[in-house]
C-alpha positions as a printed Julia matrix, in Angstrom:
130×3 Matrix{Float64}:
 -25.05   19.64  -10.38
 -21.51   18.85   -9.24
 -21.02   16.4    -6.42
 -18.02   16.84   -4.18
 -16.83   13.32   -3.35
 -14.09   13.23   -0.72
 -13.2     9.65   -1.71
 -12.09   10.77   -5.15
  -9.36   12.93   -3.62
  -6.59   10.48   -2.81
  -3.7    11.91   -0.81
  -0.76   12.36   -3.15
   2.51   10.8    -2.14
   5.35   13.3    -1.92
   8.32   12.74   -4.17
  11.44   11.49   -2.45
  13.41   14.62   -3.36
  10.78   16.82   -1.67
  10.83   14.74    1.52
  14.64   14.74    1.51
  14.76   18.55    1.33
  12.36   19.04    4.26
  13.79   20.77    7.33
  13.04   17.85    9.66
  14.85   15.31    7.46
  17.78   17.68    6.86
  18.12   18.16   10.63
  17.91   14.39   11.23
  20.63   13.67    8.67
  22.89   16.48    9.91
  22.5    15.39   13.53
  23.07   11.73   12.69
  26.14   12.23   10.51
  27.54   15.19   12.44
  29.42   16.71    9.5
  27.81   19.01    6.91
  30.01   17.69    4.06
  29.21   14.07    4.96
  25.52   14.93    5.07
  25.59   16.56    1.63
  27.52   13.62    0.17
  25.0    11.22    1.75
  22.01   13.14    0.33
  23.57   13.22   -3.14
  24.34    9.48   -3.06
  20.87    8.34   -1.99
  19.17   10.78   -4.35
  21.15    9.27   -7.2
  20.37    5.7    -6.1
  16.63    6.45   -5.91
  16.62    8.33   -9.23
  18.1     5.34  -11.06
  15.63    2.8    -9.61
  11.95    3.33  -10.58
  10.76    0.64   -8.15
  12.52    2.41   -5.29
  10.75    5.66   -6.17
   7.44    4.02   -5.22
   8.69    3.15   -1.71
   8.01    5.0     1.51
  10.56    7.82    1.72
  11.34    7.23    5.38
  12.16    3.56    4.77
  14.63    4.63    2.06
  16.3     7.07    4.45
  16.44    4.42    7.21
  18.02    1.87    4.87
  20.55    4.43    3.62
  21.45    5.53    7.16
  22.14    1.9     8.06
  24.53    1.68    5.11
  26.13    4.96    6.16
  26.8     3.64    9.66
  28.79    0.84    8.03
  30.58    3.44    5.86
  29.36    1.82    2.65
  28.15    3.47   -0.54
  24.58    3.13   -1.86
  25.84    3.44   -5.43
  24.51    0.52   -7.5
  27.74    0.61   -9.51
  29.84   -0.13   -6.42
  27.5    -2.83   -5.11
  28.27   -2.32   -1.42
  24.6    -2.44   -0.47
  21.22   -2.16   -2.08
  17.95   -0.62   -1.01
  15.49   -3.28   -2.15
  11.76   -2.55   -2.47
   9.4    -4.97   -0.71
   5.65   -4.98   -0.23
   4.63   -4.67    3.4
   0.98   -5.45    4.21
   0.74   -2.58    6.71
   3.05    0.07    5.27
   2.83   -0.54    1.53
   6.07   -0.52   -0.43
   9.15   -0.15    1.75
  12.87   -0.16    1.06
  15.05   -2.56    3.01
  18.81   -2.69    3.45
  20.53   -5.58    1.65
  24.29   -5.96    1.97
  25.94   -6.78   -1.36
  28.88   -9.15   -1.72
  31.23   -6.22   -2.33
  30.03   -4.76    0.96
  30.93   -8.01    2.71
  34.39   -7.79    1.14
  34.81   -4.16    2.27
  33.82   -5.01    5.83
  36.15   -8.02    5.88
  39.1    -5.97    4.6
  38.48   -3.24    7.18
  38.32   -5.75   10.02
  42.02   -6.54    9.62
  41.33  -10.19   10.44
  42.18  -11.58    7.0
  45.59  -12.0     5.43
  44.14  -12.56    1.94
  40.65  -12.61    0.52
  39.76  -14.54   -2.61
  36.45  -13.99   -4.34
  35.28  -16.34   -7.07
  31.97  -17.17   -8.7
  30.27  -20.36   -7.55
  28.48  -22.06  -10.39
  25.66  -24.54  -10.21
  26.9   -28.04   -9.35
  30.09  -26.89   -7.62
């Protein structure tokens, strides 16, 4: 006799790419960014960033989108190669794994250059003991 146990059926988490292609998310991104080309570039960039980071793939999809939209408002790239900002996975007691926005040092440099408040900017490594 087979027993149907509802506890054995865990809800499956949707892949990030599936959530990103949903109509509601597409509408949110298009309305937020305003331009169809910007929206497509944004979707491609965050898809690539998530695909290259296995820990980020375990995060809540909406937290990834929120972190990426914050970076987009600053006109920074989520590309790990550029290092403007990172979407860092953290464990949240209530929500599980979530992605948070972390500004990288190259992002700080970009924002400083754009401000027009600096004549020159020097960036050097600071080593232990200095």
